[in-house]
PDB file of C-alpha atoms in Angstrom:
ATOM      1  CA  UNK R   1      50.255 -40.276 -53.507  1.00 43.00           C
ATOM      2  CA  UNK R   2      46.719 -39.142 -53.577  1.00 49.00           C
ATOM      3  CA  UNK R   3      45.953 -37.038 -50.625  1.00 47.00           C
ATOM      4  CA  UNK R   4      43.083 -38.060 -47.808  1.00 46.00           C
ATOM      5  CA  UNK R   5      40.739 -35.400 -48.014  1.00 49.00           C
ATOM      6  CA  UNK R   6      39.319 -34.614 -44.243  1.00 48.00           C
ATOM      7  CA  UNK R   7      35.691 -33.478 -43.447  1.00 40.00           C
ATOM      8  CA  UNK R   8      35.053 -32.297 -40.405  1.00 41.00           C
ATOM      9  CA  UNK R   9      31.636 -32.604 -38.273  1.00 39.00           C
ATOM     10  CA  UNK R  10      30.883 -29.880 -36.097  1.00 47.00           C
ATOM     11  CA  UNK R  11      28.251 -30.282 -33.374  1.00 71.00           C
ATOM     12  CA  UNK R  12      26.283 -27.351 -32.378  1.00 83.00           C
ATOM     13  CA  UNK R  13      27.405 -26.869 -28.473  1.00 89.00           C
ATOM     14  CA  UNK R  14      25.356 -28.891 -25.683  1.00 93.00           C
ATOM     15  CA  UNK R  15      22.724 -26.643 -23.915  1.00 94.00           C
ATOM     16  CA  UNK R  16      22.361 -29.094 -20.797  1.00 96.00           C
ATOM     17  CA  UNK R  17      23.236 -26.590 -18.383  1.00 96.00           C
ATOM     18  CA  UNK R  18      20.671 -24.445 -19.671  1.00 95.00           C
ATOM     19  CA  UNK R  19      17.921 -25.849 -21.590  1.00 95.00           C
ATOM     20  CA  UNK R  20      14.155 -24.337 -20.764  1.00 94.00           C
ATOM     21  CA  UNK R  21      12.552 -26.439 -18.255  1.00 96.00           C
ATOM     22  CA  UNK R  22       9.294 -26.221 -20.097  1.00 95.00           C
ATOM     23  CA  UNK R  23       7.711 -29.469 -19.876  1.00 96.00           C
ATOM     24  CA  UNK R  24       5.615 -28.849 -16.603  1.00 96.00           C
ATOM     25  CA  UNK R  25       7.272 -32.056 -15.322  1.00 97.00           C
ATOM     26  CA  UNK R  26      10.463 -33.215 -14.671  1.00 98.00           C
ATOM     27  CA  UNK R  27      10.221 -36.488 -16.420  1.00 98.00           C
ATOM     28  CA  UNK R  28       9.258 -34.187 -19.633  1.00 98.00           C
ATOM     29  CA  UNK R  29      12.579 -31.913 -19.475  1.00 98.00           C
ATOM     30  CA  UNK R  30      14.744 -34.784 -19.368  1.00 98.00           C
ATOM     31  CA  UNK R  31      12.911 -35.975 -22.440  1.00 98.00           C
ATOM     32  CA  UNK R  32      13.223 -32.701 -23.476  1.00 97.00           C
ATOM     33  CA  UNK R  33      17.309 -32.791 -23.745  1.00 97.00           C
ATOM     34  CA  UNK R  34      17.018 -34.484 -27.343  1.00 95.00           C
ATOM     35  CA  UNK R  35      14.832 -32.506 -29.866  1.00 91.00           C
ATOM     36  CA  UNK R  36      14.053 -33.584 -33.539  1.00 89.00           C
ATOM     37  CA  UNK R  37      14.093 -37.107 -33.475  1.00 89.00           C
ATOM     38  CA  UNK R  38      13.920 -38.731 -36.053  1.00 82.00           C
ATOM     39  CA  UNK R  39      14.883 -35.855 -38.436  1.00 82.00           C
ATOM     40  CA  UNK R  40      18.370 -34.604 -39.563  1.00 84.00           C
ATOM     41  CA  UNK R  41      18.179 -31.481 -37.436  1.00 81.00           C
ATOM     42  CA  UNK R  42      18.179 -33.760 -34.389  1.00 89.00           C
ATOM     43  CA  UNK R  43      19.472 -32.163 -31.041  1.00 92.00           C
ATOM     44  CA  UNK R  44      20.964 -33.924 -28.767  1.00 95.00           C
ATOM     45  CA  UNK R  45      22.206 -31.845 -25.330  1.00 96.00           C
ATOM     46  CA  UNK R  46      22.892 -35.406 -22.945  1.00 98.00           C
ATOM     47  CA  UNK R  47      26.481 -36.738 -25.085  1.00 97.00           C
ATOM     48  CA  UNK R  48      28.213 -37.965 -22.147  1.00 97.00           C
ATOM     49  CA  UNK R  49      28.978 -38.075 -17.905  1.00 98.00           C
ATOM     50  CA  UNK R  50      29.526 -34.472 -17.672  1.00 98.00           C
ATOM     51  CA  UNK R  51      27.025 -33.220 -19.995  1.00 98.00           C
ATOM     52  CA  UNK R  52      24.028 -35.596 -18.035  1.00 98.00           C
ATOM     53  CA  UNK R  53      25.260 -33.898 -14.854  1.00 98.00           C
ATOM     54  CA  UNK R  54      25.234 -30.392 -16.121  1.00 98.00           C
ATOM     55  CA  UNK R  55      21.687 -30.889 -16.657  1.00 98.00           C
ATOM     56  CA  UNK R  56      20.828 -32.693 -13.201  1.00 98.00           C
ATOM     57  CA  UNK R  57      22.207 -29.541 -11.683  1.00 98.00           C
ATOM     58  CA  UNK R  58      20.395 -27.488 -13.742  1.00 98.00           C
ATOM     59  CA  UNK R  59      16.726 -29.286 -13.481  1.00 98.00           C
ATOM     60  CA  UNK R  60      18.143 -28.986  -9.666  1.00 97.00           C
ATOM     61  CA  UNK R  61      17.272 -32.917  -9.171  1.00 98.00           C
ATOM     62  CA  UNK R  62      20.664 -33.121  -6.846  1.00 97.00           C
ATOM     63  CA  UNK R  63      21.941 -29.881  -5.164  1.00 96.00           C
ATOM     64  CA  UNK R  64      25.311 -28.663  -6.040  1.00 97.00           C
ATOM     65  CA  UNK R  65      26.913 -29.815  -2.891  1.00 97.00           C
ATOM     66  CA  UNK R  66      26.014 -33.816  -4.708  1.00 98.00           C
ATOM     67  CA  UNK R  67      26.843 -32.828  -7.820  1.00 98.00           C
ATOM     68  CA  UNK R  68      30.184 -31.717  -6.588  1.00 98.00           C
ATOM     69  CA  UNK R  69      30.602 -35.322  -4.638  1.00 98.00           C
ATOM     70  CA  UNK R  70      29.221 -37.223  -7.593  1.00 98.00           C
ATOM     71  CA  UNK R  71      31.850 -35.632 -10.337  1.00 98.00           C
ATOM     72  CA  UNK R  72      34.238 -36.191  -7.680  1.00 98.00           C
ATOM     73  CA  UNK R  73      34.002 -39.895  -6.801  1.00 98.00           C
ATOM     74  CA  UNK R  74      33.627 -40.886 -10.542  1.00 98.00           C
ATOM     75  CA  UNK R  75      36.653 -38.525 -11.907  1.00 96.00           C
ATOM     76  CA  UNK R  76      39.197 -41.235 -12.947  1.00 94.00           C
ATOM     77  CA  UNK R  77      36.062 -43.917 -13.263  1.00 98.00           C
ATOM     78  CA  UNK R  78      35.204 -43.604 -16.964  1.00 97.00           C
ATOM     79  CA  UNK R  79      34.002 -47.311 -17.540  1.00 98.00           C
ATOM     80  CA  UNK R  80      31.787 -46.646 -14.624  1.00 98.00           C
ATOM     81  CA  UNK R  81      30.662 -43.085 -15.588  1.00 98.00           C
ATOM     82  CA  UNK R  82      29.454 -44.040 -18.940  1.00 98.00           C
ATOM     83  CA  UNK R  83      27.169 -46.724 -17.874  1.00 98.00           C
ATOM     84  CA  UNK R  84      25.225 -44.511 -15.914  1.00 98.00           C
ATOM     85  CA  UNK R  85      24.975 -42.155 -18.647  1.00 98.00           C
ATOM     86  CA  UNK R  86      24.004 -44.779 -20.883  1.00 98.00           C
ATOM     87  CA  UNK R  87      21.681 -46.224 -18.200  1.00 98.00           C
ATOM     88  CA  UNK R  88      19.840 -42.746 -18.177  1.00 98.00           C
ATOM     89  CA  UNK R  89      19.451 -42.058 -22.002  1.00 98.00           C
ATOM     90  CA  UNK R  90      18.161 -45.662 -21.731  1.00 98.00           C
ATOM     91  CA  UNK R  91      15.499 -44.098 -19.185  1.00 98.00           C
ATOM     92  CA  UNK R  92      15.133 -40.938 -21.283  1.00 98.00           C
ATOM     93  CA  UNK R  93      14.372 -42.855 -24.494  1.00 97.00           C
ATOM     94  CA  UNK R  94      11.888 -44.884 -22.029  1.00 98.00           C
ATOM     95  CA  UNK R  95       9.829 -41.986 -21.123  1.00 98.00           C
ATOM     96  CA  UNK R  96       9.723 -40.126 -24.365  1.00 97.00           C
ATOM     97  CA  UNK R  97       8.307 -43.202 -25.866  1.00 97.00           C
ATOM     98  CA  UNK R  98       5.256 -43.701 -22.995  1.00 98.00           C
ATOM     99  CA  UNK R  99       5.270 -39.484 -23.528  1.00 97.00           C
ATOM    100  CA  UNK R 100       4.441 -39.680 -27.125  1.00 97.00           C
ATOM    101  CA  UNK R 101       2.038 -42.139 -27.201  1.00 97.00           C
ATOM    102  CA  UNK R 102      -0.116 -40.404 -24.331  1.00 97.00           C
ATOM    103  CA  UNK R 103       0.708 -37.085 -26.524  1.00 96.00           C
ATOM    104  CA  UNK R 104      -0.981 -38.977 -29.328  1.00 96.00           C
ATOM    105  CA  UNK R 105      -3.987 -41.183 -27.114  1.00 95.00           C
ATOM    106  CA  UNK R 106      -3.000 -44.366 -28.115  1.00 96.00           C
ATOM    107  CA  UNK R 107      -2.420 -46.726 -25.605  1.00 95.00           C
ATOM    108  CA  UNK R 108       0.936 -47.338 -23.755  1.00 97.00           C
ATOM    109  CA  UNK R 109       2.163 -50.688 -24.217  1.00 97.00           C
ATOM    110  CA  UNK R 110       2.286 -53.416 -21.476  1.00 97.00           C
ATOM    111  CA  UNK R 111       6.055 -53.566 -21.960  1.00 98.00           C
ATOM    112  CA  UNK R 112       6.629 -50.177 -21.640  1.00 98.00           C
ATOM    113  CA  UNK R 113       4.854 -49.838 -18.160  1.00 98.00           C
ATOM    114  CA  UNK R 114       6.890 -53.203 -16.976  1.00 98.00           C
ATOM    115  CA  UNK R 115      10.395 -51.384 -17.930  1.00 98.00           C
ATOM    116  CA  UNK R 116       8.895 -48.121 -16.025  1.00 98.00           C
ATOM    117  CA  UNK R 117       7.781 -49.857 -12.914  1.00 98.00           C
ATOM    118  CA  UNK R 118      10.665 -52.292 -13.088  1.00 98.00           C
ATOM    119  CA  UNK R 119      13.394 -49.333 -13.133  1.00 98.00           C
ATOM    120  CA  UNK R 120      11.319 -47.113 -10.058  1.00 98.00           C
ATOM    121  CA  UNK R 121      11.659 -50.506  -7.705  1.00 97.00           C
ATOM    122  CA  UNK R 122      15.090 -50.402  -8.766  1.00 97.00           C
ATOM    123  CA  UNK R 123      15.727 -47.197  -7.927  1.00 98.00           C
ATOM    124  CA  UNK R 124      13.234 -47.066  -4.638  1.00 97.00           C
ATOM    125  CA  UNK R 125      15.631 -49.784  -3.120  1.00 97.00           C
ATOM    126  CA  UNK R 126      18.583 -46.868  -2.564  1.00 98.00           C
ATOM    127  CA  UNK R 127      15.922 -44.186  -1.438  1.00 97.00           C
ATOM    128  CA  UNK R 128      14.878 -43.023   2.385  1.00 97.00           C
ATOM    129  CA  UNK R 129      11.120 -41.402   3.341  1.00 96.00           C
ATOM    130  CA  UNK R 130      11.999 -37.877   5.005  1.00 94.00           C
ATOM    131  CA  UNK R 131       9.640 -34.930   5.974  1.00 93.00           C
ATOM    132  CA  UNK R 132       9.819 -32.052   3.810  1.00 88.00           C
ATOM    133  CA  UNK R 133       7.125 -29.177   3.909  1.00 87.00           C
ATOM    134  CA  UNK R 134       4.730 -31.133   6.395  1.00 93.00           C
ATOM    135  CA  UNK R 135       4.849 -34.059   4.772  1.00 94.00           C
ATOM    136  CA  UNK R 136       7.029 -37.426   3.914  1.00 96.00           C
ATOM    137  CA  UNK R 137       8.759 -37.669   0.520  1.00 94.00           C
ATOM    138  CA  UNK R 138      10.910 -40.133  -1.434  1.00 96.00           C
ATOM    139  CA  UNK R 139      14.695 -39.152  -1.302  1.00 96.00           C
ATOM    140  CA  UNK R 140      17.845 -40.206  -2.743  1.00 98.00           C
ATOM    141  CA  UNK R 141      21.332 -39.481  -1.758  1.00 98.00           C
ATOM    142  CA  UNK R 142      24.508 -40.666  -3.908  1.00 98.00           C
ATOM    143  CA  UNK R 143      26.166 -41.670  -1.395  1.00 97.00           C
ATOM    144  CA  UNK R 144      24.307 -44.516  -1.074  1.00 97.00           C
ATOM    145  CA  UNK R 145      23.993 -45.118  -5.028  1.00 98.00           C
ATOM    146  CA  UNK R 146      25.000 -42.234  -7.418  1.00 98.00           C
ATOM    147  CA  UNK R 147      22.545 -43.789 -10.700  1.00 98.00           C
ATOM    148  CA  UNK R 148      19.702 -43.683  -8.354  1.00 98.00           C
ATOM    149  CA  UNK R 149      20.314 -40.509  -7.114  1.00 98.00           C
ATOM    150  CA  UNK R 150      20.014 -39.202 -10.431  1.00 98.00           C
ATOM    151  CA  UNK R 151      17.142 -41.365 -11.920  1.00 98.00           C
ATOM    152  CA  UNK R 152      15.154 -42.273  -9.246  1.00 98.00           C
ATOM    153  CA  UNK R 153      12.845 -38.621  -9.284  1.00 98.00           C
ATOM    154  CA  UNK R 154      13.062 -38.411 -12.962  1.00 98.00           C
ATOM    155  CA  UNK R 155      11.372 -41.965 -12.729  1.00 98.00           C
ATOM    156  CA  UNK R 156       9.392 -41.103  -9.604  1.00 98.00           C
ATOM    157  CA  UNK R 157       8.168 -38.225 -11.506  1.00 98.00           C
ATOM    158  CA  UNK R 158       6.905 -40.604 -14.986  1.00 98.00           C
ATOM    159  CA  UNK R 159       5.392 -42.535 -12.854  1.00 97.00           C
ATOM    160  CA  UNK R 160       3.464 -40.059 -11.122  1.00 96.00           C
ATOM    161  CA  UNK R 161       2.214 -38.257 -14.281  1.00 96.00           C
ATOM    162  CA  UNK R 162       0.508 -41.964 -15.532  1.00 96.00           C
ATOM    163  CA  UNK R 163      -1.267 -42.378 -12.303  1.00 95.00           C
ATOM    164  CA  UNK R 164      -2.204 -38.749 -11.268  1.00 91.00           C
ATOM    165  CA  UNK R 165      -2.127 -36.673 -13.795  1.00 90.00           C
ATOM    166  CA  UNK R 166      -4.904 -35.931 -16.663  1.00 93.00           C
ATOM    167  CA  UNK R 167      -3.461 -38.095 -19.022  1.00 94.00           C
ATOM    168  CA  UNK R 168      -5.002 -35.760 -21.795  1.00 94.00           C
ATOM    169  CA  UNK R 169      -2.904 -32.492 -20.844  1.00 95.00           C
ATOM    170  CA  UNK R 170       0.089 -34.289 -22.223  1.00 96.00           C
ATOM    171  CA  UNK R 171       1.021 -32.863 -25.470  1.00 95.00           C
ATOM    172  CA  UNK R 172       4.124 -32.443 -27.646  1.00 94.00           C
ATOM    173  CA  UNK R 173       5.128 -29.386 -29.428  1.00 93.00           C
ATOM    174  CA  UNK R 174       3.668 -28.600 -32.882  1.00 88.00           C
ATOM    175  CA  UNK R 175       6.921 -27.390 -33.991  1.00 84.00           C
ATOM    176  CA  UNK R 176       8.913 -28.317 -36.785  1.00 76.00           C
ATOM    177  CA  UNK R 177      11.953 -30.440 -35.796  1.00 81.00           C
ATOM    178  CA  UNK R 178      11.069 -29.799 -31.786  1.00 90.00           C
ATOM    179  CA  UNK R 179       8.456 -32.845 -30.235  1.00 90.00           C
ATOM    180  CA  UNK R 180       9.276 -31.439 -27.076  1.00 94.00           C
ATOM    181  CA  UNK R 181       7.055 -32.991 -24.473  1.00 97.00           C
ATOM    182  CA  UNK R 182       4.618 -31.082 -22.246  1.00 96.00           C
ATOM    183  CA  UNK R 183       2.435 -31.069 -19.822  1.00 95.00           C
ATOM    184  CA  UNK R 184      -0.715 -28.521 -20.778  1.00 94.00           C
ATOM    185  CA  UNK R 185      -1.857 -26.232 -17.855  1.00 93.00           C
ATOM    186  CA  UNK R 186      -3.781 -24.443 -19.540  1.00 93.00           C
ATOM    187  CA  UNK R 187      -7.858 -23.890 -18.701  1.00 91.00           C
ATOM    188  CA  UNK R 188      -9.254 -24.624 -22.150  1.00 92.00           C
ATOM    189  CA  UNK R 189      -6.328 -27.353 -22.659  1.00 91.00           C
ATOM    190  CA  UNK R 190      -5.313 -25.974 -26.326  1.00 89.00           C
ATOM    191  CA  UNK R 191      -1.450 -25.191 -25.724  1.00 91.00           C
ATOM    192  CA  UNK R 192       0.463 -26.034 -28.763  1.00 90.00           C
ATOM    193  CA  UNK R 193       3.756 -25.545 -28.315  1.00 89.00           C
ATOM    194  CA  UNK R 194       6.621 -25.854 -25.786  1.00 89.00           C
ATOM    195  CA  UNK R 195       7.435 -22.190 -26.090  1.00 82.00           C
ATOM    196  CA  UNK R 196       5.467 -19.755 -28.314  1.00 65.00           C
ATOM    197  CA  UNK R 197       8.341 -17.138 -28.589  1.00 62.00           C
ATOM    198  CA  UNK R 198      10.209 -20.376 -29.803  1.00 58.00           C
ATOM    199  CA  UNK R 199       8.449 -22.542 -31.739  1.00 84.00           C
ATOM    200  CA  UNK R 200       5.484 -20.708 -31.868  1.00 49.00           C
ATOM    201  CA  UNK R 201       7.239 -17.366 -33.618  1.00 53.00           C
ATOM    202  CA  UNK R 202       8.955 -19.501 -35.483  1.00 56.00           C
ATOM    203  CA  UNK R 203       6.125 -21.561 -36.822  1.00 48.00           C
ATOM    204  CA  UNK R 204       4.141 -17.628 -37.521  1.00 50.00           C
ATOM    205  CA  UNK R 205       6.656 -16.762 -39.440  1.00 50.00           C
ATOM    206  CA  UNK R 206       6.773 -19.949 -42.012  1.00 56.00           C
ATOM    207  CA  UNK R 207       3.159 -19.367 -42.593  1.00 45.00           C
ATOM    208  CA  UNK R 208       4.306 -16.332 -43.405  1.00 46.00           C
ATOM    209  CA  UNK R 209       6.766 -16.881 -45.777  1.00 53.00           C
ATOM    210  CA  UNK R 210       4.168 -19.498 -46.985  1.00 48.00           C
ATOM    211  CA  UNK R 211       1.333 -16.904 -47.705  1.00 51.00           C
ATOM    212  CA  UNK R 212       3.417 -14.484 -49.439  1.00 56.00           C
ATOM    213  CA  UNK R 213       4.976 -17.474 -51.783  1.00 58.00           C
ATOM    214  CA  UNK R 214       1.601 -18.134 -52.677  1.00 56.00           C
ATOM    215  CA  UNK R 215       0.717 -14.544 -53.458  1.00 53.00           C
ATOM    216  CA  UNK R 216       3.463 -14.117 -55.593  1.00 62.00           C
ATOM    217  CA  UNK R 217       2.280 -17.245 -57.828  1.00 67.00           C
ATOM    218  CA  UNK R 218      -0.691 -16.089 -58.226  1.00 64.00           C
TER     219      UNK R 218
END
């Protein structure tokens, strides 16, 4: 009898909990959980329930207190817990699509903006206006609807980048295997990467490589 051989696939542990929030916007981070798409170095941090709410605690869009109540009334819901994670890499997937076309000036599609607005009245439906800081804000608690609570200021927050933001400080990272989203604060609007001592470093030390490759050829 011919023995099954096994291979084993191991996946480089999730950083959700503490990924850089480097994306000047929170609608960029939570693009920002998946790097390399597209590539087979591909990243992905968001790979189910608990992993999606590691990183809403971490981007602090709920405070522990409703993270703790959320994990709590879905434990021993998993049907129900996995559509709202698939529900937000839906979202995600959204954004970093509008996100790379701005990061490339093309145009974002008609479509795109319907899904967009379409899924912030969704989510507005669940929210209350309360003061914060001298003035009134959206705000969502789970008790009244646990998906909104969690996607309504990621969408809140796409939204606002297309309609008051400079539309030309979006950029995504130069780096190899990255496309990180950002949004560029810089004066003279040149920022290349998401993180220089990341993908910067890294990309200063293939050219490098590259120059001394080429000096040994010749």
């Amino acid at each position: 009898m011919r023995a099954t051989r096994r291979i084993k696939v191991f996946l480089l542990p999730s950083r959700a909990g503490g990924l850089d929030l480097v994306g000047g916007a929170l609608a960029w981070d939570f693009t920002n959980t998946s790097s390399g798409r597209g590539s087979p170095a591909r990243q992905e941090h968001l790979r189910d329930f608990d992993t999606l709410m590691q990183w809403v605690e971490h981007a602090s869009i709920l405070p522990p207190s409703d993270c703790a109540y959320t994990r709590a009334e879905l434990a021993g819901h998993p049907r129900r817990s996995r559509r709202i994670f698939e529900r937000a890499i839906e979202m995600r997937e959204l954004i970093w699509t509008i996100g790379t076309a701005l990061a490339e000036q093309r145009p974002v599609s008609g479509k795109l903006l319907e899904l967009l607005s379409a899924a912030h009245a969704e989510n507005l439906r669940h929210a209350e206006m309360k003061m914060r800081l001298g003035s009134y804000i959206w705000v969502w608690d789970p008790r009244r609807d646990i998906q909104a609570a969690i996607l309504g200021p990621i969408m809140l927050s796409a939204l606002t980048l297309l309609m008051d933001k400079d539309l030309l400080r979006t950029k995504r990272c130069a780096g190899q295997e990255c496309g990180w989203l950002f949004f560029d604060t810089t004066k003279n609007n040149r920022r290349r990467w998401c993180e220089m001592r990341v993908c910067g470093n890294r990309a200063k030390v293939r050219a490098a490589r590259e120059r001394q490759r080429q000096a040994r050829k010749s």
